[in-house]
Amino acid sequence: MQFLFNFVKGIFIGAGAILPGISSGVLCIIFGIYEKLIDSILGFFKDIKKNLKFLIPIALGGFFGCIIFSNILVYFFDTIPVQTNSLFIGLLLGSIYILYKQELNKSKTSSFSSYLSFIICFVIGLGLILFENSVVYKSGYYPNEFSFLFLVLSGFFMSFGIVIPRS
């Protein structure tokens, strides 16, 4: 039964890997498996059988989640783009409360610095969104033509979203 639960969690984690603005790391935190997942990967050779029993259903689910949701995502972005974007914005805003409650349960108190860091990060994120929408491309330049260095740097910064959620 645990295999099935981890497989389903893996499907959602795999979907989170391809869905815009949704981090697989945040989904792992929401499902309560982030710490165990990191520990299983880092200590893989300490208990290979136990770690494989935990990691295989998540990896298989992640693979199937990427395959299944990539086709669904393309369909929805092509047919109902406004509603699809709104759904992702709602999911992101809803996850803020879940992450806040989990952090509050860990620390048992709310501090001024945690509120301040949230506000600063929120303002920076909002600023980046506004900045992205104000960029004017030169004629002859298409935003889908990226250099190799740009793609490497983008992948590097994207990986922070997978690793950083550990607290």
GROMACS .gro file of C-alpha atoms in nm:
model
  167
    1MET     CA    1   0.000   0.000   0.000
    2GLN     CA    2   0.291   0.236   0.078
    3PHE     CA    3   0.425   0.172  -0.274
    4LEU     CA    4   0.098   0.299  -0.421
    5PHE     CA    5   0.093   0.611  -0.200
    6ASN     CA    6   0.453   0.697  -0.292
    7PHE     CA    7   0.379   0.629  -0.660
    8VAL     CA    8   0.088   0.876  -0.655
    9LYS     CA    9   0.302   1.132  -0.471
   10GLY     CA   10   0.567   1.077  -0.739
   11ILE     CA   11   0.311   1.148  -1.012
   12PHE     CA   12   0.233   1.485  -0.855
   13ILE     CA   13   0.602   1.558  -0.799
   14GLY     CA   14   0.674   1.474  -1.164
   15ALA     CA   15   0.389   1.698  -1.272
   16GLY     CA   16   0.532   1.974  -1.052
   17ALA     CA   17   0.862   1.942  -1.234
   18ILE     CA   18   0.704   2.045  -1.564
   19LEU     CA   19   0.425   2.275  -1.450
   20PRO     CA   20   0.516   2.644  -1.461
   21GLY     CA   21   0.588   2.803  -1.126
   22ILE     CA   22   0.540   2.485  -0.925
   23SER     CA   23   0.844   2.339  -0.755
   24SER     CA   24   0.886   1.969  -0.701
   25GLY     CA   25   1.072   2.053  -0.381
   26VAL     CA   26   0.772   2.243  -0.246
   27LEU     CA   27   0.544   1.952  -0.337
   28CYS     CA   28   0.778   1.718  -0.149
   29ILE     CA   29   0.748   1.944   0.156
   30ILE     CA   30   0.369   1.954   0.127
   31PHE     CA   31   0.357   1.573   0.102
   32GLY     CA   32   0.591   1.547   0.402
   33ILE     CA   33   0.859   1.344   0.223
   34TYR     CA   34   1.125   1.609   0.153
   35GLU     CA   35   1.356   1.524   0.443
   36LYS     CA   36   1.327   1.150   0.387
   37LEU     CA   37   1.383   1.193   0.013
   38ILE     CA   38   1.700   1.397   0.064
   39ASP     CA   39   1.824   1.155   0.332
   40SER     CA   40   1.753   0.855   0.107
   41ILE     CA   41   1.947   1.008  -0.179
   42LEU     CA   42   2.241   1.129   0.031
   43GLY     CA   43   2.263   0.807   0.233
   44PHE     CA   44   2.174   0.576  -0.054
   45PHE     CA   45   2.459   0.331   0.006
   46LYS     CA   46   2.399   0.304   0.381
   47ASP     CA   47   2.084   0.096   0.331
   48ILE     CA   48   2.036   0.036  -0.040
   49LYS     CA   49   1.736  -0.196  -0.009
   50LYS     CA   50   1.539   0.042   0.216
   51ASN     CA   51   1.627   0.345   0.004
   52LEU     CA   52   1.533   0.170  -0.320
   53LYS     CA   53   1.202   0.063  -0.168
   54PHE     CA   54   1.131   0.431  -0.095
   55LEU     CA   55   1.283   0.590  -0.408
   56ILE     CA   56   1.161   0.356  -0.687
   57PRO     CA   57   0.787   0.430  -0.656
   58ILE     CA   58   0.855   0.803  -0.636
   59ALA     CA   59   1.086   0.791  -0.939
   60LEU     CA   60   0.840   0.582  -1.141
   61GLY     CA   61   0.555   0.812  -1.043
   62GLY     CA   62   0.766   1.115  -1.134
   63PHE     CA   63   0.839   0.968  -1.476
   64PHE     CA   64   0.473   0.892  -1.544
   65GLY     CA   65   0.370   1.231  -1.404
   66CYS     CA   66   0.599   1.410  -1.650
   67ILE     CA   67   0.468   1.209  -1.944
   68ILE     CA   68   0.099   1.232  -1.853
   69PHE     CA   69   0.088   1.596  -1.750
   70SER     CA   70   0.306   1.728  -2.034
   71ASN     CA   71   0.040   1.634  -2.290
   72ILE     CA   72  -0.243   1.762  -2.070
   73LEU     CA   73  -0.056   2.086  -2.006
   74VAL     CA   74  -0.001   2.155  -2.376
   75TYR     CA   75  -0.369   2.090  -2.446
   76PHE     CA   76  -0.493   2.326  -2.172
   77PHE     CA   77  -0.248   2.605  -2.257
   78ASP     CA   78  -0.360   2.587  -2.619
   79THR     CA   79  -0.736   2.572  -2.555
   80ILE     CA   80  -0.794   2.772  -2.233
   81PRO     CA   81  -0.477   2.971  -2.153
   82VAL     CA   82  -0.632   3.229  -1.917
   83GLN     CA   83  -0.800   2.969  -1.698
   84THR     CA   84  -0.487   2.752  -1.697
   85ASN     CA   85  -0.266   3.043  -1.590
   86SER     CA   86  -0.519   3.138  -1.324
   87LEU     CA   87  -0.516   2.784  -1.188
   88PHE     CA   88  -0.139   2.791  -1.143
   89ILE     CA   89  -0.150   3.131  -0.978
   90GLY     CA   90  -0.413   2.998  -0.736
   91LEU     CA   91  -0.205   2.689  -0.661
   92LEU     CA   92   0.098   2.902  -0.585
   93LEU     CA   93  -0.093   3.141  -0.363
   94GLY     CA   94  -0.257   2.849  -0.183
   95SER     CA   95   0.077   2.683  -0.116
   96ILE     CA   96   0.202   2.993   0.066
   97TYR     CA   97  -0.039   2.927   0.352
   98ILE     CA   98   0.058   2.558   0.373
   99LEU     CA   99   0.429   2.641   0.385
  100TYR     CA  100   0.366   2.913   0.643
  101LYS     CA  101   0.173   2.675   0.869
  102GLN     CA  102   0.444   2.411   0.844
  103GLU     CA  103   0.713   2.664   0.930
  104LEU     CA  104   0.503   2.796   1.218
  105ASN     CA  105   0.469   2.442   1.355
  106LYS     CA  106   0.847   2.402   1.347
  107SER     CA  107   0.935   2.731   1.515
  108LYS     CA  108   0.624   2.762   1.739
  109THR     CA  109   0.659   3.141   1.723
  110SER     CA  110   0.636   3.398   1.448
  111SER     CA  111   0.927   3.634   1.434
  112PHE     CA  112   0.961   3.974   1.274
  113SER     CA  113   1.250   3.848   1.060
  114SER     CA  114   1.039   3.569   0.907
  115TYR     CA  115   0.766   3.818   0.811
  116LEU     CA  116   1.024   4.061   0.677
  117SER     CA  117   1.199   3.795   0.467
  118PHE     CA  118   0.862   3.683   0.325
  119ILE     CA  119   0.774   4.041   0.227
  120ILE     CA  120   1.117   4.102   0.071
  121CYS     CA  121   1.100   3.779  -0.133
  122PHE     CA  122   0.743   3.855  -0.240
  123VAL     CA  123   0.839   4.206  -0.357
  124ILE     CA  124   1.144   4.074  -0.545
  125GLY     CA  125   0.931   3.806  -0.715
  126LEU     CA  126   0.665   4.059  -0.810
  127GLY     CA  127   0.934   4.294  -0.939
  128LEU     CA  128   1.081   4.020  -1.157
  129ILE     CA  129   0.739   3.946  -1.304
  130LEU     CA  130   0.683   4.313  -1.383
  131PHE     CA  131   1.036   4.344  -1.524
  132GLU     CA  132   0.984   4.042  -1.750
  133ASN     CA  133   0.666   4.192  -1.893
  134SER     CA  134   0.836   4.526  -1.964
  135VAL     CA  135   1.129   4.385  -2.163
  136VAL     CA  136   1.117   4.493  -2.527
  137TYR     CA  137   1.293   4.262  -2.769
  138LYS     CA  138   1.501   4.402  -3.053
  139SER     CA  139   1.371   4.333  -3.401
  140GLY     CA  140   1.513   4.011  -3.536
  141TYR     CA  141   1.554   3.864  -3.186
  142TYR     CA  142   1.315   3.595  -3.084
  143PRO     CA  143   1.286   3.504  -2.716
  144ASN     CA  144   1.301   3.132  -2.797
  145GLU     CA  145   1.654   3.159  -2.936
  146PHE     CA  146   1.866   3.115  -2.625
  147SER     CA  147   2.240   3.086  -2.599
  148PHE     CA  148   2.404   2.785  -2.441
  149LEU     CA  149   2.529   2.996  -2.147
  150PHE     CA  150   2.177   3.129  -2.084
  151LEU     CA  151   2.036   2.776  -2.075
  152VAL     CA  152   2.310   2.656  -1.838
  153LEU     CA  153   2.253   2.950  -1.603
  154SER     CA  154   1.877   2.901  -1.617
  155GLY     CA  155   1.914   2.534  -1.526
  156PHE     CA  156   2.152   2.627  -1.244
  157PHE     CA  157   1.910   2.875  -1.089
  158MET     CA  158   1.613   2.645  -1.146
  159SER     CA  159   1.787   2.376  -0.945
  160PHE     CA  160   1.776   2.605  -0.640
  161GLY     CA  161   1.399   2.554  -0.634
  162ILE     CA  162   1.453   2.183  -0.596
  163VAL     CA  163   1.727   2.194  -0.332
  164ILE     CA  164   1.669   2.511  -0.126
  165PRO     CA  165   1.338   2.423   0.042
  166ARG     CA  166   1.524   2.222   0.307
  167SER     CA  167   1.510   2.410   0.633
   0.00000   0.00000   0.00000
